[in-house]
mmCIF file of C-alpha atoms and ligand atoms in Angstrom:
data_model
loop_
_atom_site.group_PDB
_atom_site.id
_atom_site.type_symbol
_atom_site.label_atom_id
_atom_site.label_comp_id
_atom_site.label_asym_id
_atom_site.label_seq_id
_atom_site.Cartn_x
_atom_site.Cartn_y
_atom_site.Cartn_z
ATOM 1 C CA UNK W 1 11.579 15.095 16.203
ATOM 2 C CA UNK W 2 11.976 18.103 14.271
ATOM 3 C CA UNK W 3 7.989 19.438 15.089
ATOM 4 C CA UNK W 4 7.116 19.739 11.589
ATOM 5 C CA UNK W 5 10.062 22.133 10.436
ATOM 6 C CA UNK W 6 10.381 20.957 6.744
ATOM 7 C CA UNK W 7 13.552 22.560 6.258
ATOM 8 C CA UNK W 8 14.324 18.832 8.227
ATOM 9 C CA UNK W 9 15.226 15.769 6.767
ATOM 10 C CA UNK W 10 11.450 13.942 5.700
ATOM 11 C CA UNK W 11 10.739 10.085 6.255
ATOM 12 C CA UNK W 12 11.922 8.495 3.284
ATOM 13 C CA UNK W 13 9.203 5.724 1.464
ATOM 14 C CA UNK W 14 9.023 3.212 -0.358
ATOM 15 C CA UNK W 15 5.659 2.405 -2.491
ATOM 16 C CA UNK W 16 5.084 -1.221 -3.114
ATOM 17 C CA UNK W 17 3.341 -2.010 -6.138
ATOM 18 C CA UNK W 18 1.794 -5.036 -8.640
ATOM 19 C CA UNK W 19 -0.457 -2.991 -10.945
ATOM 20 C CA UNK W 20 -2.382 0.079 -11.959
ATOM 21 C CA UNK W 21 -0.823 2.178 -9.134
ATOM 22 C CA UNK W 22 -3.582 4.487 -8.308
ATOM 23 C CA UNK W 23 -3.179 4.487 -4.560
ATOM 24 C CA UNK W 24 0.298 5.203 -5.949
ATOM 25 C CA UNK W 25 -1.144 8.140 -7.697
ATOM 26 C CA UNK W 26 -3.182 9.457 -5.042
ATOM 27 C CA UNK W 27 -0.050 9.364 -2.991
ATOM 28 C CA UNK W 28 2.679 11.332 -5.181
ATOM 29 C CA UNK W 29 -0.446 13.769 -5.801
ATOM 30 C CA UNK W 30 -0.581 14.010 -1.745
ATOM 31 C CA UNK W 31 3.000 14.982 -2.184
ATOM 32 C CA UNK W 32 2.539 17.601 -4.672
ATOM 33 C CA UNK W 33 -0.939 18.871 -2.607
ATOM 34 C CA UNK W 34 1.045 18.964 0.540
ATOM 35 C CA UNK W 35 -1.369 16.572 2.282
ATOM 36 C CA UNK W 36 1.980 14.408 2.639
ATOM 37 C CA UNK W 37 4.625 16.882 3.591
ATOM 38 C CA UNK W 38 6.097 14.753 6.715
ATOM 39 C CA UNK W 39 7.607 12.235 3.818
ATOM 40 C CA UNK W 40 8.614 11.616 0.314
ATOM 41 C CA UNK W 41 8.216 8.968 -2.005
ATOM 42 C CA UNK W 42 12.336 7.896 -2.864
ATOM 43 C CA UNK W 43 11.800 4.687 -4.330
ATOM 44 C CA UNK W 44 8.752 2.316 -6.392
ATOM 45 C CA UNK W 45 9.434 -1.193 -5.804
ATOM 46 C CA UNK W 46 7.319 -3.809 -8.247
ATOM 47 C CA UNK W 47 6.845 -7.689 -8.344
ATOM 48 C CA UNK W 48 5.740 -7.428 -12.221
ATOM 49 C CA UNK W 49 8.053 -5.817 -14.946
ATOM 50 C CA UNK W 50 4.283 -5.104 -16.787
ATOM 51 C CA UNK W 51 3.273 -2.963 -13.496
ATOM 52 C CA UNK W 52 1.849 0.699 -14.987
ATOM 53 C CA UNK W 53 2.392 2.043 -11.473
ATOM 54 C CA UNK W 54 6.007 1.774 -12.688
ATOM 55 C CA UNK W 55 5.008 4.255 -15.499
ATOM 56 C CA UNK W 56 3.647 6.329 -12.767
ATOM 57 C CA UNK W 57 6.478 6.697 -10.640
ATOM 58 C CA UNK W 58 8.623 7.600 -13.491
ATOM 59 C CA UNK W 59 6.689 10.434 -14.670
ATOM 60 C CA UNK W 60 7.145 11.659 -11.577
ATOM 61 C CA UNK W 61 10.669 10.973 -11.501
ATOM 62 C CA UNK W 62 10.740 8.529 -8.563
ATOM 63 C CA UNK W 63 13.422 5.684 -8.228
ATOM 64 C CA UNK W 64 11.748 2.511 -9.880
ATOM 65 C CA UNK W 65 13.044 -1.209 -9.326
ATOM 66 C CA UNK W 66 12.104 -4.780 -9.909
ATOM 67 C CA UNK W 67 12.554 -8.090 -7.836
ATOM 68 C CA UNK W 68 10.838 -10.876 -8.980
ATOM 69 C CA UNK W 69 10.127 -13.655 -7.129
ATOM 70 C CA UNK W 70 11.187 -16.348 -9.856
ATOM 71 C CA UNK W 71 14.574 -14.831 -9.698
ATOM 72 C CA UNK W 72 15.323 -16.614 -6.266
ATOM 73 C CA UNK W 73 15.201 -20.176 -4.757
ATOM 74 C CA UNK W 74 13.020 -19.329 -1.320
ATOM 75 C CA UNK W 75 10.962 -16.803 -0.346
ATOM 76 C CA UNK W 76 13.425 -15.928 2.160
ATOM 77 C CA UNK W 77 16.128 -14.779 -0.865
ATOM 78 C CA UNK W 78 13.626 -13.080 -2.419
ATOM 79 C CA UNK W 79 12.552 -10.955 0.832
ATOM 80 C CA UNK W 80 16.553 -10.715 1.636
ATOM 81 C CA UNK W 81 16.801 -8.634 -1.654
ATOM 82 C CA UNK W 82 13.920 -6.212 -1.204
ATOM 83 C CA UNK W 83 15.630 -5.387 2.454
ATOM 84 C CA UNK W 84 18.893 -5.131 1.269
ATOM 85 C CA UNK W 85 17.763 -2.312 -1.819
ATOM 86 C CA UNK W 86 15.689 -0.721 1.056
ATOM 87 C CA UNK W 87 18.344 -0.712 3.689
ATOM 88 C CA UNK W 88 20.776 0.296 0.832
ATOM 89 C CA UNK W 89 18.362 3.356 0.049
ATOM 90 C CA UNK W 90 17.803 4.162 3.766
ATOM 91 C CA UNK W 91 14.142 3.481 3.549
ATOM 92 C CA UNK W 92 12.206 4.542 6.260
ATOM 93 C CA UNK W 93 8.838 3.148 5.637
ATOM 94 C CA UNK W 94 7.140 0.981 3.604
ATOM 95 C CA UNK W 95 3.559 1.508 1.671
ATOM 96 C CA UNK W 96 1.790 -1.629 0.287
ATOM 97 C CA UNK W 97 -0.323 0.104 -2.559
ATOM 98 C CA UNK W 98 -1.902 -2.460 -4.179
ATOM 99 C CA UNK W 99 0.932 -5.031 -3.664
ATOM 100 C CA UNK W 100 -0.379 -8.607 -4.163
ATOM 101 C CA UNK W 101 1.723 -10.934 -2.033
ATOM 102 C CA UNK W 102 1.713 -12.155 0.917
ATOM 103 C CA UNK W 103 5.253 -11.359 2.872
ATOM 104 C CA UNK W 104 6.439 -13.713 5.852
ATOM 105 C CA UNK W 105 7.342 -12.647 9.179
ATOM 106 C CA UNK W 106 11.196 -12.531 8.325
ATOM 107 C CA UNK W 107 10.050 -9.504 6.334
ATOM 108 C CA UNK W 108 7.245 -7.888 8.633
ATOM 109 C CA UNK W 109 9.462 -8.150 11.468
ATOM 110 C CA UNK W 110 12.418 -6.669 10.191
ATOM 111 C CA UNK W 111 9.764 -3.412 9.737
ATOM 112 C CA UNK W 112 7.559 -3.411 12.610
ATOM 113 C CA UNK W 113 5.187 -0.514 12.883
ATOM 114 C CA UNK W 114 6.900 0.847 9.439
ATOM 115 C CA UNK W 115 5.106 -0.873 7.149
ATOM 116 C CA UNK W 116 1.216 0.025 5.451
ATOM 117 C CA UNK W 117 -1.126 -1.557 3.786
ATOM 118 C CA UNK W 118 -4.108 -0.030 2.190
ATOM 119 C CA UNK W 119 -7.300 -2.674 2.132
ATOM 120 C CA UNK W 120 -10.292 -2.431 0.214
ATOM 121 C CA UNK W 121 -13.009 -3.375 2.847
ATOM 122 C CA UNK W 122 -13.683 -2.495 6.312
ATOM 123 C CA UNK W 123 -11.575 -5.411 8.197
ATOM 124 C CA UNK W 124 -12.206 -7.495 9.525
ATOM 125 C CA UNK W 125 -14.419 -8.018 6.861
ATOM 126 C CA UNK W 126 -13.159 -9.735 3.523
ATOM 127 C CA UNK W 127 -9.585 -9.680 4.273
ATOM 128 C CA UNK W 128 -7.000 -12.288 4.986
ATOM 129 C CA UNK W 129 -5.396 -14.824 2.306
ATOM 130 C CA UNK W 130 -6.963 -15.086 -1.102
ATOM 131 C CA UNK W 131 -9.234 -11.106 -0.360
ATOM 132 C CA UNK W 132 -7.414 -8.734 -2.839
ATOM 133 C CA UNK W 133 -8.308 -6.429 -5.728
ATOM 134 C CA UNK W 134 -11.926 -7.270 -7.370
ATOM 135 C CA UNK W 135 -11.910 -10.888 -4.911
ATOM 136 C CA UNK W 136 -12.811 -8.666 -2.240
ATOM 137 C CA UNK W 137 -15.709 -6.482 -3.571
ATOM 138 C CA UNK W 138 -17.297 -9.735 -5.314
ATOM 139 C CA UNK W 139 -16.806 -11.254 -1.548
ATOM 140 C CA UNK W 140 -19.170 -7.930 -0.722
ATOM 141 C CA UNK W 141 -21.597 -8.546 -3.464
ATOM 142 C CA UNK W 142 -22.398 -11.905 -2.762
ATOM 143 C CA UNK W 143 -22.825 -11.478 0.932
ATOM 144 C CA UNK W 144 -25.257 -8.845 0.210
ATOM 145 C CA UNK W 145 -23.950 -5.884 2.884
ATOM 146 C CA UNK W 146 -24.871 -2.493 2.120
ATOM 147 C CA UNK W 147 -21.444 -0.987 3.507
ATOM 148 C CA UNK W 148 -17.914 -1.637 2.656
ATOM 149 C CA UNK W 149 -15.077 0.698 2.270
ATOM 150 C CA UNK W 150 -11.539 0.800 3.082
ATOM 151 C CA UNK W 151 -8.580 -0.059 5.454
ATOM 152 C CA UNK W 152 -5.237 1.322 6.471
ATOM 153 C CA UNK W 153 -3.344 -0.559 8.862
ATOM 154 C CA UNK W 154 0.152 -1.677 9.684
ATOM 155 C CA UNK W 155 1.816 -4.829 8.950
ATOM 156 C CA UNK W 156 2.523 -7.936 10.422
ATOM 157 C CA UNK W 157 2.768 -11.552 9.770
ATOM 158 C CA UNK W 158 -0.880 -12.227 10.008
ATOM 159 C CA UNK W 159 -2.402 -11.158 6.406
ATOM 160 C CA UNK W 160 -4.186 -7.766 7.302
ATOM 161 C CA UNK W 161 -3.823 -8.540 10.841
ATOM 162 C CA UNK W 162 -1.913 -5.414 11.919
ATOM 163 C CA UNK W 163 -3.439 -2.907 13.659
ATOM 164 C CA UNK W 164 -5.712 -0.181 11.629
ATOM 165 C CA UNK W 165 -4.631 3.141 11.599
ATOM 166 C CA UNK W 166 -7.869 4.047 9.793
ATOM 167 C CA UNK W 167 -10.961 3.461 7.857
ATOM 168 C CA UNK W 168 -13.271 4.758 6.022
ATOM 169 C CA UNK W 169 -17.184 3.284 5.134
ATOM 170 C CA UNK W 170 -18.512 3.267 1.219
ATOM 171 C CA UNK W 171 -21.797 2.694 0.410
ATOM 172 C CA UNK W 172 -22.899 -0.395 -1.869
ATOM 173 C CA UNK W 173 -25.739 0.346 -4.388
ATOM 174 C CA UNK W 174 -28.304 -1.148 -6.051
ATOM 175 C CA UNK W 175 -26.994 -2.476 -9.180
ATOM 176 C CA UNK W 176 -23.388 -2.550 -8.274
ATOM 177 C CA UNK W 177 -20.855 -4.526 -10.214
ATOM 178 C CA UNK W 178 -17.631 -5.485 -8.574
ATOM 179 C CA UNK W 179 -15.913 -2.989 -10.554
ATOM 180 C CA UNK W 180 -18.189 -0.043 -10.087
ATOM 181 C CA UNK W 181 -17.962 -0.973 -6.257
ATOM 182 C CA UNK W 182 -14.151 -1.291 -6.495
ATOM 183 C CA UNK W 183 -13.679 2.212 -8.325
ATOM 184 C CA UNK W 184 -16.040 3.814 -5.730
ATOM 185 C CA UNK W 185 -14.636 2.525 -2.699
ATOM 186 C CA UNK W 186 -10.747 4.218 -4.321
ATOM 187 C CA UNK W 187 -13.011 6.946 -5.377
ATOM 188 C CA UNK W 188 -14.712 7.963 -1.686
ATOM 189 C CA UNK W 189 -11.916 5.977 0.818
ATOM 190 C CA UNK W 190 -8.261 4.876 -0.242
ATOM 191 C CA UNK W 191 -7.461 7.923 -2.568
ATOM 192 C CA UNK W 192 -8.253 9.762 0.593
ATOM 193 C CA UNK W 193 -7.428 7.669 3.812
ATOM 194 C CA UNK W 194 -3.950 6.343 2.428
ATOM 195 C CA UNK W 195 -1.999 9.912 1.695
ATOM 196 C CA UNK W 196 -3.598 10.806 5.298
ATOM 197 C CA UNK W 197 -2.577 7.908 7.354
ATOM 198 C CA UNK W 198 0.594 8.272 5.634
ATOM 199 C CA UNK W 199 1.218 11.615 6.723
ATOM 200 C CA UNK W 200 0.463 10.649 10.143
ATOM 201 C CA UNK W 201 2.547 7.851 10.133
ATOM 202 C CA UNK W 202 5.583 10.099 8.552
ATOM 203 C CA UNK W 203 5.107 12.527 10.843
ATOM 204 C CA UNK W 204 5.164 10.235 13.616
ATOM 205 C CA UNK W 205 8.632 9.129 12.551
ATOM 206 C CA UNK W 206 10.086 12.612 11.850
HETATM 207 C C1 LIG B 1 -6.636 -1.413 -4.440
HETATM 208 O O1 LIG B 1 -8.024 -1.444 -4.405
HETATM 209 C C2 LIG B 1 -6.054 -1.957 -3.155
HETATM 210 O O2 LIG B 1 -6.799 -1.620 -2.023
HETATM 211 C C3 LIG B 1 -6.138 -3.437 -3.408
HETATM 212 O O3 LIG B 1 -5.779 -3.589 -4.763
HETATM 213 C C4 LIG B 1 -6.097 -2.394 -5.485
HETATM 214 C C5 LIG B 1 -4.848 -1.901 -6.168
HETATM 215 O O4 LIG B 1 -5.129 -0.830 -7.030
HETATM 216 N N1 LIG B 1 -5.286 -4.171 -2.522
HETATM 217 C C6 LIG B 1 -5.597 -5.370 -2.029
HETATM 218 O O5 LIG B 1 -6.590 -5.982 -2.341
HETATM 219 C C7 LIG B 1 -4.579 -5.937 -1.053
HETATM 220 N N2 LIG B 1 -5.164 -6.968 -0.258
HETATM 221 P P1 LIG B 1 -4.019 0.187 -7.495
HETATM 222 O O6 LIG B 1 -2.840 -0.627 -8.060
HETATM 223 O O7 LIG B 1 -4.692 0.984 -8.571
HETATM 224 O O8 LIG B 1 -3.611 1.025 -6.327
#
């Protein structure tokens, strides 16, 4: 516990990442802000070479790397190599920004309580296998609800099972498209609630 003192060592974190990378964005601008000041972003791990959250991370000079999937026989290999570069890089937690795929328990519970997820309803609505990116505020739109909004919670085996750290309620409007519904739910809840959850989180492991 060091209280705070930032002349201590901070939590060191991992971002994982599939695509656009603004939750990415929001987070290594928390860094800059000072909203996140209990951790630092030391590495940007991606399951697509194409990822732009990879151009992100390296205009801020963070660590990038790769692992594809195809590159191993079993979904165990391919978990084995993502905890060997983190335990290799002393990675203390782990940020799922936008990450789309679903990791087994051989990785969730090698990381318990160290691993976040940011989720773009209010679970347990619209979550679970087959509920990411635009999937999830169509889901919305076709049930008709006039609130959504956004999820942080840890990970475990169950897909966004873990237990929420926080959440934050959007409003759905008349005339809403997926997309417009997607960019305000980043917009008014996971630009915001993901930096601060992280913080706590950091802190809590300081
Ligand atoms: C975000 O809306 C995030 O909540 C969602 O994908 C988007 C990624 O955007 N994640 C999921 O649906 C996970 N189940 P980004 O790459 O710009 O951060």
């Amino acid at each position: 516990m060091n209280g705070g003192n930032e002349l201590e060592k901070k939590v060191k974190i991992a971002v994982m990442v599939s695509g656009g990378g603004t939750n990415l964005q929001a987070i290594l601008d928390a860094e800059k802000s000072g909203i996140l000041r209990s951790g630092k972003v030391s590495l940007v791990l991606s399951n697509k070479a194409s990822a732009y959250a990879l151009e992100r991370a390296k205009n801020a000079q963070v660590e990038t790397a790769v692992i594809l999937r195809k590159d191993y026989a079993s979904q165990r290999e391919y978990e084995d190599a993502m905890i060997d570069l983190f335990t290799q890089k002393g990675i203390d937690l782990i940020v799922l920004a936008g990450f789309m795929n679903i990791l087994s328990s051989h990785f969730t519970d090698t990381y318990p309580k160290r691993i976040i997820n940011v989720h773009p309803s209010l679970i347990p609505a619209f979550c679970g296998e087959g509920f990411y990116g635009l999937r999830v505020h169509r889901a919305a739109l076709d049930y008709g609800v006039k609130v959504t909004g956004a999820t942080v919670h840890f990970v475990n085996e169950i897909p966004d099972g873990g237990e929420i750290i926080a959440q934050k309620a959007v409003e759905i409007l008349p005339g809403d498209t997926p997309e417009i519904l997607q960019r305000r739910v980043m917009e008014q809840a996971e630009w915001i609630l993901l930096p601060q959850a992280l913080e706590t989180v950091s802190k809590s492991y300081c």
